[in-house]
XYZ file of C-alpha atoms in Angstrom:
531
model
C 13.706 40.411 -28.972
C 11.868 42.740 -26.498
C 8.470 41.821 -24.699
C 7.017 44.062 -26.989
C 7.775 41.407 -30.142
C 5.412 39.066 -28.132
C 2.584 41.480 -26.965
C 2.427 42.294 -30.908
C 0.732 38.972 -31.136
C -2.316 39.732 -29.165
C -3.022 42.091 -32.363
C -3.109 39.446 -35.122
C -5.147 36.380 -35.169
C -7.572 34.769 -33.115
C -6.321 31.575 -31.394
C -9.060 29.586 -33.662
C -7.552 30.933 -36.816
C -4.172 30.293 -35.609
C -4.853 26.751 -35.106
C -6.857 26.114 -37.818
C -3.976 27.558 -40.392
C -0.906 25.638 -38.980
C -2.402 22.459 -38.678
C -3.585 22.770 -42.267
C -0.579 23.892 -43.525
C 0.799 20.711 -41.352
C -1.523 18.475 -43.650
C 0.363 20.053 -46.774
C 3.692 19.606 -45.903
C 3.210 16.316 -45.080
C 1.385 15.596 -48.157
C 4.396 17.175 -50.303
C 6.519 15.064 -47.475
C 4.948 11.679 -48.350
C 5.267 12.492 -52.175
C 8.853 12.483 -52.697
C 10.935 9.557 -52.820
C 13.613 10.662 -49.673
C 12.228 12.950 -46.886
C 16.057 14.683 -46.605
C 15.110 15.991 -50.403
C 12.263 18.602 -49.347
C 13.034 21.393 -49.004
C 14.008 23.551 -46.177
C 10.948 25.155 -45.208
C 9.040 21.133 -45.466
C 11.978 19.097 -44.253
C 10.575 18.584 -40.410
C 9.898 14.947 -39.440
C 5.723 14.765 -39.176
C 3.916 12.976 -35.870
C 0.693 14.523 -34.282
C 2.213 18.043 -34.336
C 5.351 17.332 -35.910
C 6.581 20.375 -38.188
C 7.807 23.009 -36.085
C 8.590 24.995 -39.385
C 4.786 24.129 -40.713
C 4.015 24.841 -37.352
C 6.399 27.609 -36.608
C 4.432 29.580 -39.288
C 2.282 29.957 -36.580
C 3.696 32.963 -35.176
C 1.157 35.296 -37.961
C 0.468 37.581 -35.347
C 3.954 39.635 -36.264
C 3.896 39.102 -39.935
C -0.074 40.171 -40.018
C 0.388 43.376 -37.855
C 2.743 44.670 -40.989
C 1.137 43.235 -44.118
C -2.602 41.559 -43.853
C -1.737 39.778 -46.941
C 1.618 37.919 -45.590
C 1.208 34.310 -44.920
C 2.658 32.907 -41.412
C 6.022 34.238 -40.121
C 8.847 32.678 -38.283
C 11.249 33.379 -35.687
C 14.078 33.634 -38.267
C 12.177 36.371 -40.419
C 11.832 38.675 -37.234
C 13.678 41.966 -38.324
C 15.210 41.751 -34.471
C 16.979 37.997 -35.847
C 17.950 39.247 -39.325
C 19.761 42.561 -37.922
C 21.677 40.534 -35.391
C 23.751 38.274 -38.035
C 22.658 35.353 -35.321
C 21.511 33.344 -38.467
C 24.517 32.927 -40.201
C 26.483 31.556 -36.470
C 23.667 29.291 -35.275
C 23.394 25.457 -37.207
C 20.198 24.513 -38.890
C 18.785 22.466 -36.085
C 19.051 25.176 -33.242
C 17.371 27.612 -35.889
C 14.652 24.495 -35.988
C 14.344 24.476 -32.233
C 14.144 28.250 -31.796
C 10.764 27.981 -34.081
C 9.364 25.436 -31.822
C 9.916 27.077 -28.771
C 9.301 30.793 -30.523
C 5.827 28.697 -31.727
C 4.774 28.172 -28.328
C 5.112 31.989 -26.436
C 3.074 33.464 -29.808
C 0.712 30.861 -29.821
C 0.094 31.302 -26.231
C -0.625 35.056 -26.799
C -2.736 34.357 -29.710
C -4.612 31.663 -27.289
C -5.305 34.544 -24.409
C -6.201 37.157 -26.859
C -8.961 34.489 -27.396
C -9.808 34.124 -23.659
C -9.650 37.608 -23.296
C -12.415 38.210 -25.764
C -14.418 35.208 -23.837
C -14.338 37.173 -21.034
C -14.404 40.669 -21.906
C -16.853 40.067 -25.084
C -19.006 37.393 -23.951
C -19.322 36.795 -20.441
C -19.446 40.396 -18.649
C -22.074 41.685 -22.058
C -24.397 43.698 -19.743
C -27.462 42.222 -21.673
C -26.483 38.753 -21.216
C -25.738 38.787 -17.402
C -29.246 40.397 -17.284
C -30.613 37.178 -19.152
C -28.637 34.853 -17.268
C -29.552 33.625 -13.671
C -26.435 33.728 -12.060
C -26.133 29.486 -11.528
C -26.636 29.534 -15.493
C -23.564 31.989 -15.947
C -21.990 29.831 -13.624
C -22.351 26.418 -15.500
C -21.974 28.403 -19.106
C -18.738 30.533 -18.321
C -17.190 27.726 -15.220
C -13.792 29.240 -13.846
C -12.879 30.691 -17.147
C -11.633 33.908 -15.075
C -9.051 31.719 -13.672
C -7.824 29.647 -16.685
C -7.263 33.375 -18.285
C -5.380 34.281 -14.780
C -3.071 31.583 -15.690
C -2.709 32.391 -19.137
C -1.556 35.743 -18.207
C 0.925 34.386 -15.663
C 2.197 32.211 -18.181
C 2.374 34.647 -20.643
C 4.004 36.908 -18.962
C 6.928 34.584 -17.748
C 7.384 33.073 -21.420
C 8.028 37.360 -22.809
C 10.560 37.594 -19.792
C 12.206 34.943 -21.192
C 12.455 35.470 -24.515
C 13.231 39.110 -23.270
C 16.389 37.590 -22.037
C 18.326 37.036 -24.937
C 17.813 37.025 -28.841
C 18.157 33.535 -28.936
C 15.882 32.044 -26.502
C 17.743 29.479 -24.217
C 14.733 26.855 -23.077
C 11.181 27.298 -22.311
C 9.841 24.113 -21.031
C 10.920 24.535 -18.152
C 8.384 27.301 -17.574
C 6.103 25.003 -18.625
C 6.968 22.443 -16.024
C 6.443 24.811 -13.667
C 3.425 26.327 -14.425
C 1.367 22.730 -15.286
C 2.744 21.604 -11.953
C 1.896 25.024 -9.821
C -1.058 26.520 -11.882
C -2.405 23.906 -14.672
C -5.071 22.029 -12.414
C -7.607 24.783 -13.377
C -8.062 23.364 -16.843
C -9.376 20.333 -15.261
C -11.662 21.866 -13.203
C -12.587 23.884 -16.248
C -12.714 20.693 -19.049
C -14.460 18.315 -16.410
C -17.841 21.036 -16.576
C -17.866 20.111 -20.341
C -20.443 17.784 -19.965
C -22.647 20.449 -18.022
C -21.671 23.273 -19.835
C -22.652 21.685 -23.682
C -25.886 20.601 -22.361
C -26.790 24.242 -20.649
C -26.012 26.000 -23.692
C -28.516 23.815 -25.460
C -31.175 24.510 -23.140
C -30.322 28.133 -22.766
C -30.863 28.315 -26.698
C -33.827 26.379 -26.834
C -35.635 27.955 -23.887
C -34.433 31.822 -24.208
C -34.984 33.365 -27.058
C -33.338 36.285 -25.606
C -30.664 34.372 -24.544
C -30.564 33.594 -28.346
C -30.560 36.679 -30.237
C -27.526 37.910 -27.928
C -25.598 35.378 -28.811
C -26.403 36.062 -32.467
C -25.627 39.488 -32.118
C -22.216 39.363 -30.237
C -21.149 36.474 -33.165
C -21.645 38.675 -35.910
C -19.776 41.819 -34.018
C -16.151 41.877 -36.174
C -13.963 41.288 -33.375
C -15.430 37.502 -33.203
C -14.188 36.960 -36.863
C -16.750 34.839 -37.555
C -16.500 32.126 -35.339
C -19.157 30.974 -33.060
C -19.823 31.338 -29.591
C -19.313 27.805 -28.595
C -15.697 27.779 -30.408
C -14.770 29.706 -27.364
C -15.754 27.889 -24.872
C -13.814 24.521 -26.139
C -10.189 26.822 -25.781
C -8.957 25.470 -22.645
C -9.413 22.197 -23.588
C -7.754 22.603 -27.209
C -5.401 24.574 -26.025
C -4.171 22.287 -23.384
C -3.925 19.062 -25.697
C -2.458 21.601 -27.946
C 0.319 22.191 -25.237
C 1.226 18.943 -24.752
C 2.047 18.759 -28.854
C 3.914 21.562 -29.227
C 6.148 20.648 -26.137
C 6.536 17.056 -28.051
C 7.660 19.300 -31.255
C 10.405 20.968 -29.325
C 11.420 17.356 -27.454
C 11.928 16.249 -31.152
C 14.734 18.966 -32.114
C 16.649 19.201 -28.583
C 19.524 17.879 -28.353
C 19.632 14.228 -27.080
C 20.572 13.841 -23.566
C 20.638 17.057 -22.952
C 19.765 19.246 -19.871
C 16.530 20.766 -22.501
C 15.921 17.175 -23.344
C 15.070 16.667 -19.736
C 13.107 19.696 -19.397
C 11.385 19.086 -22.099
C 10.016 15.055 -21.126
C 9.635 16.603 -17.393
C 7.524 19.217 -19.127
C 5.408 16.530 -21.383
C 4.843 14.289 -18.338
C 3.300 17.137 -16.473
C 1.152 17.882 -19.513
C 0.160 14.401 -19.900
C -0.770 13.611 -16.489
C -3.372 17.259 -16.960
C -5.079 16.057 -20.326
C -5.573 12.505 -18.834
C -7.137 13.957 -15.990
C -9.363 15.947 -18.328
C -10.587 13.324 -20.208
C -11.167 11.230 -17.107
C -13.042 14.392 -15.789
C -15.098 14.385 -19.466
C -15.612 10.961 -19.456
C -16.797 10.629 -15.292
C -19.581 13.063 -15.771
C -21.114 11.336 -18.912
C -20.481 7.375 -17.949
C -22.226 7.985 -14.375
C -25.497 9.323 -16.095
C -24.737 6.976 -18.976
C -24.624 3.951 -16.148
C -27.857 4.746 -14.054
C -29.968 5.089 -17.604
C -28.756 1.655 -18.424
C -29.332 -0.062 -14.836
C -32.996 1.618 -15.548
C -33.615 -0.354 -18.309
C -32.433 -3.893 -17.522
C -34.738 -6.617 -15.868
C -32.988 -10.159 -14.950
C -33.747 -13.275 -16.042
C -30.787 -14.971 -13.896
C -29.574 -13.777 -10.811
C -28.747 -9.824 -10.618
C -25.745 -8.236 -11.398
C -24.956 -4.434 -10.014
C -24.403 -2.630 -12.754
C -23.512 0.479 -11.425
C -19.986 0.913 -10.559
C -17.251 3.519 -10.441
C -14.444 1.616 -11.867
C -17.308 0.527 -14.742
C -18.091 2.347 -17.971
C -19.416 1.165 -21.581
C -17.270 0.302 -24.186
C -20.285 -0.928 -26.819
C -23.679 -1.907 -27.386
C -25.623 -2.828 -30.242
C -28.043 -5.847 -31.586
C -26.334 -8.459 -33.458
C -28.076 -11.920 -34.796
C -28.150 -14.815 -33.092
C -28.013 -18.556 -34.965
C -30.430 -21.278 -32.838
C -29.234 -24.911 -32.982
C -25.974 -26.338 -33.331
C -23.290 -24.396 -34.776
C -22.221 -27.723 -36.923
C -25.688 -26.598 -39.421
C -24.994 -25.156 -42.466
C -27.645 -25.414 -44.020
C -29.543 -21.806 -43.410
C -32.038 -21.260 -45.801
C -34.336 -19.120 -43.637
C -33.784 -16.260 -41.409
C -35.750 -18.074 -38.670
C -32.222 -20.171 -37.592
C -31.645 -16.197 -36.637
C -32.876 -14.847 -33.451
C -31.893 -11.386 -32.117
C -29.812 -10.359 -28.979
C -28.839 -7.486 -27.082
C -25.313 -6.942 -25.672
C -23.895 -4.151 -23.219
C -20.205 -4.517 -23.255
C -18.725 -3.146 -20.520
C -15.055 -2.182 -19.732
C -15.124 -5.496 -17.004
C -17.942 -7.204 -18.364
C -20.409 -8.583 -20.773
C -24.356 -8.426 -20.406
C -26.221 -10.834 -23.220
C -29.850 -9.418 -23.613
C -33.261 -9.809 -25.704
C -35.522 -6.752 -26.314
C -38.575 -6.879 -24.491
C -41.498 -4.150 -24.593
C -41.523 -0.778 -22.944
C -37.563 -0.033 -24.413
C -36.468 -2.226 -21.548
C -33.745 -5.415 -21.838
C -34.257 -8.904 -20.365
C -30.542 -9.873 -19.130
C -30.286 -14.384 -19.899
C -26.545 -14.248 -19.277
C -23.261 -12.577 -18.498
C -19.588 -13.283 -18.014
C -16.676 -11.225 -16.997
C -15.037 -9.852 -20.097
C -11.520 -11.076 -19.148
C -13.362 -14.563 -19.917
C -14.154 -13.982 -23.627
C -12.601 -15.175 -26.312
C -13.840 -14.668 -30.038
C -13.097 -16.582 -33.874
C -13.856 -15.396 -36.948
C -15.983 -17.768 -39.769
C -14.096 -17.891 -42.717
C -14.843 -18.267 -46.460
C -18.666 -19.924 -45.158
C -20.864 -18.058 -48.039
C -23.333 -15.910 -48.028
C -25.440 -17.305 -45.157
C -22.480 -17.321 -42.538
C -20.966 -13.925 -43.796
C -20.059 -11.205 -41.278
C -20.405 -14.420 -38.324
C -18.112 -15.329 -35.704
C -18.414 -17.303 -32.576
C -18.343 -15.714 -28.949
C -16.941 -17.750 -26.351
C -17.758 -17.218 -22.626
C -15.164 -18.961 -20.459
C -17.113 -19.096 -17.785
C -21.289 -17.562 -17.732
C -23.956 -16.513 -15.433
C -24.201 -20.249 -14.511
C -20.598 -20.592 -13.730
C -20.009 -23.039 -17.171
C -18.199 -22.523 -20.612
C -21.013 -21.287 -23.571
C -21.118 -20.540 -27.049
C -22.854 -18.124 -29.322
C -22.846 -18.073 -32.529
C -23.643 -14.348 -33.720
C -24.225 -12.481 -37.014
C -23.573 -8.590 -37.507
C -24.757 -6.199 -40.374
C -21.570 -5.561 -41.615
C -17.796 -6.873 -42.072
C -16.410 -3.052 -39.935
C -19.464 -3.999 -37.438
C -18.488 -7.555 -36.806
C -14.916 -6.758 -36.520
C -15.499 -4.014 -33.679
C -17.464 -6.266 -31.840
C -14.596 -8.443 -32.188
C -11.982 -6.444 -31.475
C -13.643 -4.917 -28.351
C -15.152 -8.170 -26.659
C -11.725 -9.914 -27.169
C -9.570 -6.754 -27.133
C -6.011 -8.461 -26.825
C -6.771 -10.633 -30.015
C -4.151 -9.873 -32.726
C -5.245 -7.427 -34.751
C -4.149 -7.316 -39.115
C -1.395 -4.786 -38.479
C 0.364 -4.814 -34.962
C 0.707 -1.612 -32.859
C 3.603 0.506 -33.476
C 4.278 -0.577 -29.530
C 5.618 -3.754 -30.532
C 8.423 -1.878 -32.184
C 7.390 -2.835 -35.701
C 9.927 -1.485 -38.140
C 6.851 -0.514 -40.327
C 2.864 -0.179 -40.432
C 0.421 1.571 -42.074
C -0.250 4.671 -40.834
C -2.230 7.719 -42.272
C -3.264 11.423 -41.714
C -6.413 12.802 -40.711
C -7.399 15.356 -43.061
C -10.780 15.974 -42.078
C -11.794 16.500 -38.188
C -13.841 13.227 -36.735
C -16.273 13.246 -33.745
C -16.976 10.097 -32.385
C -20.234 9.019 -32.833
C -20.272 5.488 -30.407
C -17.688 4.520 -27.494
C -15.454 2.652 -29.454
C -14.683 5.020 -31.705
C -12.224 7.675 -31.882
C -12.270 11.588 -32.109
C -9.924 12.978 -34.516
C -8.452 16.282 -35.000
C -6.987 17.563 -38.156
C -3.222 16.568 -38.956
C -3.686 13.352 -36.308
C -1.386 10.872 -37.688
C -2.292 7.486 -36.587
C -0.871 3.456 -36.846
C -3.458 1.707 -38.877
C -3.971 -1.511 -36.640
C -7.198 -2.811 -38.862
C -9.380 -2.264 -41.479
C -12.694 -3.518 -43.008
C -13.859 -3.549 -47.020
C -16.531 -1.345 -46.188
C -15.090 1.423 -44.707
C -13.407 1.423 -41.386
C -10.103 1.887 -40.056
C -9.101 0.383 -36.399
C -6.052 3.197 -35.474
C -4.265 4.069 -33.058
C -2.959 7.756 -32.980
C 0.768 8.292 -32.549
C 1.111 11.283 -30.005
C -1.057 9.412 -27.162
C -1.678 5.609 -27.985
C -5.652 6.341 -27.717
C -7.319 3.636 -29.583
C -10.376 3.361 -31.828
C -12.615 2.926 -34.726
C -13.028 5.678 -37.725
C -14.001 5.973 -41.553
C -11.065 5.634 -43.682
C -12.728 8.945 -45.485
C -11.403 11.020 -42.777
C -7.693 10.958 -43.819
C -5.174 9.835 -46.238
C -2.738 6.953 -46.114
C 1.347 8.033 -45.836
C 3.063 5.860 -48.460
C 6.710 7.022 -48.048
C 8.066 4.232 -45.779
C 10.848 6.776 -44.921
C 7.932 9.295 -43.307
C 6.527 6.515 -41.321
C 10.210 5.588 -39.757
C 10.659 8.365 -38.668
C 6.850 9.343 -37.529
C 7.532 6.261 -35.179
C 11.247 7.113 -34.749
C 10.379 10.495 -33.190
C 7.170 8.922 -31.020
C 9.732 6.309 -29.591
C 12.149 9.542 -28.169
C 8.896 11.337 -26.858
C 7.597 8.300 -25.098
C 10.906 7.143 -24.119
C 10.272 8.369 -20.396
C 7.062 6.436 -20.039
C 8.835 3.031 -21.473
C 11.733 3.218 -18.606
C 8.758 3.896 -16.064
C 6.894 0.815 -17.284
C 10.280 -1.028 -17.563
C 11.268 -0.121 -14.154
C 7.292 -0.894 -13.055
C 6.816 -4.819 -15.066
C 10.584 -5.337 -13.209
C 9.140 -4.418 -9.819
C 5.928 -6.472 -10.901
C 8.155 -9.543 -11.492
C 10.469 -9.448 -8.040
């Protein structure tokens, strides 16, 4: 396979298109996956175990940018159906696994091309249009575009050194070890790049809102053919897709190496690498937004007991919301007026717990507090009507150094049960996390993309497959996603349940052999801890 196999890709799809295809077709195989009685019965082209990104042959269609080049109308093609493989007689010597592994590896040099073919028409398209840099103050362009120039520098670089080595030989002998390499030497520009998100969303707003030249450019460049259809802003948000993207199809090709083998330890060296980047872009994400987030709530708080800094690096939000308090002693039940209600205000933060009222002028009056390693939480059972959706909040240890109740009402069962679940947040939860090395727990799909709306909930992208720790009557699912053990709250809308026991074995089999390298570093760590 020459260099020249791979440079065909930059003809074919856009790196939107490719992703939006092959996690779609992702969805279906698992779907067809989840429907028969024994996973080992699908068929070849559906028989890959399914995680986050799990099919490399769902997955491994990725590659369209050969197939489309030929025949518009041809769906995804893979490595095997290259006229290069099929001439060589390779397929009939190599064993259905390494054919498996060549896909996921073959996935991740076309997808890469397809991803700076993208970039490229950032750049080229977008960012040096003579009309726009003529709109655009140059701090603007600065803010919109960030260090994009340098993200597609190391695309390129990348690129370039994952051709050479499929260049080498027709079947390709590793590649994460390139990608070790580069995410160690080269990868920090992402976060540099992802932690101006913040900055970047909100100037493109503006620009659109206060330039109506600014405006009708955009428009204009969108609808030019080369874009495909897809918007302006879809290019911005590449490096950071593409990145988390990374990470998953690295975990795709950990899944079909061989175990203890020299590419299994390439590949976890790679995945670390690629872990410790995305963390450090959502940290970067997350910095820029919790420091404004912290000084607008500071703003707004007046104490009625003595004052507590809010403002804090190592502090962020985790909820807030108004929820019902009950006057007198918890022992009444007999509540036949809404008066026995009163209601609060609580800021929950990461480290601690602010208990408000409402006062004129959108501003809080603070009447107590406790660190939130001092809360503990039970739920009111089976009380009727009056006491539905109530549980008590326990503070350890308040504002005036003593033990306190509160009994509190919510709106609804999902609402009580996040407030819950994130005051107390080590409180058993219905299902237990796949962590514990449950043999099996609900777990489901995400079929339609989720953005989260409040801070304990969670973002989803398509084909997510997630542990089902919770879940409310009206709604709500408490999850926690398989390929990065991020936790939160979504509607149960957004995917479908797997039901095959077999598929969810072996979704958690495969997450155990990804993560393995993080569970001897936190074995090695607690044993450390303990001496």
């Amino acid at each position: 396979v020459t260099s020249q196999t791979c440079s065909r890709c930059l003809l074919g799809l856009l790196y939107q298109e490719y992703r939006d295809k092959s996690t779609r077709e992702e969805i279906e195989t698992r779907r067809l996956q989840d429907s028969q009685t024994d996973p080992e019965e699908s068929s070849p082209s559906e028989e890959t175990p399914s995680e986050a990104e799990p099919s490399s042959i769902t997955e491994s269609k990725a590659p369209p940018q050969i197939s489309l080049l030929r025949n518009s109308n041809s769906r995804f093609n893979l490595w095997q159906d290259l006229p290069e493989i099929r001439s060589s007689g390779i397929l009939s010597i190599l064993q259905p696994d390494e054919i498996k592994l060549q896909e996921a590896m073959f996935e991740l040099v076309t997808s890469e091309a397809s991803y700076y073919k993208s970039l490229n028409l950032l750049v080229s398209h977008f960012m040096e249009n003579e009309r726009l840099k003529k709109i655009l103050h140059q701090s603007e362009a600065h803010i919109l575009f960030s260090n994009v120039l340098d993200v597609m520098a190391v695309s390129e670089r990348f690129l370039l050194d994952l051709e050479q080595r499929v260049e080498e030989n027709i079947v390709i002998s590793d590649v994460c070890d390139i990608v070790y390499q580069h995410t160690v030497n080269h990868f920090s520009v992402y976060i540099t790049y992802v932690s101006n998100q913040t900055y970047q969303e909100r100037a493109y707003k503006q620009l659109l809102q206060d330039k109506p030249a600014f405006r009708e450019v955009i428009s204009q460049l969108e609808l030019d053919p080369k874009c495909k259809g897809l918007s302006f802003s879809s290019f911005l948000i590449l490096p950071f897709q593409r990145i988390t993207r990374l990470k998953l199809l690295v975990q795709n090709i950990l899944k079909k190496v061989e175990e203890k083998s020299d590419r299994e330890t390439t590949a976890l060296d790679a995945h670390k690498e690629l872990e410790t980047v995305v963390k450090a872009c959502n940290e970067g994400v997350r910095k820029m937004s919790r420091t404004e987030q912290m000084i607008s709530i500071q703003k707004k708080l007046e104490f009625k007991i003595k004052s507590v800094p809010i403002i804090s690096h190592s502090r962020w939000l985790l909820k807030q919301g108004e929820l019902q308090q009950m006057n007198g002693p918890k022992t009444s039940r007999t509540l036949r007026t809404k008066k026995l209600f009163r209601e609060i205000y609580l800021f929950l933060f990461n480290d601690l717990l602010v208990i408000c009222r409402q006062i004129p002028g959108d501003k809080y009056q603070v009447f107590d507090s406790a660190p939130r390693g001092l809360l503990r939480v039970e739920e009111l059972e089976d009380q009727g009507q009056s006491l539905a959706n109530v549980f008590i909040l326990r503070l350890l240890e308040n504002a005036d150094d003593r033990e306190a109740s509160y009994m509190l009402k919510a709106s609804s069962q999902s609402e009580m049960k996040r407030w819950m679940i994130s005051l107390a947040p080590n409180r058993r939860t219905k299902f237990v996390s796949f962590t514990s090395r449950l043999v099996d727990c609900p777990q489901i799909q995400c079929v339609h993309p989720y953005v989260a709306q409040q801070p304990d909930e969670l973002s989803l992208e398509l084909a997510d497959v997630l542990n089902i720790l919770d879940k409310t009557d009206d709604g709500w699912i408490f999850g926690e996603r398989l390929h990065d053990q991020e936790r939160g709250w979504f509607p149960s809308s957004m995917g479908e349940e797997i039901l095959n026991p077999k598929i969810r074995a072996q979704n958690l089999k495969e997450c155990f052999r990804v993560h393995k390298s993080d569970d001897s570093q936190r074995r090695k760590l607690g044993s450390r801890n303990r001496q």
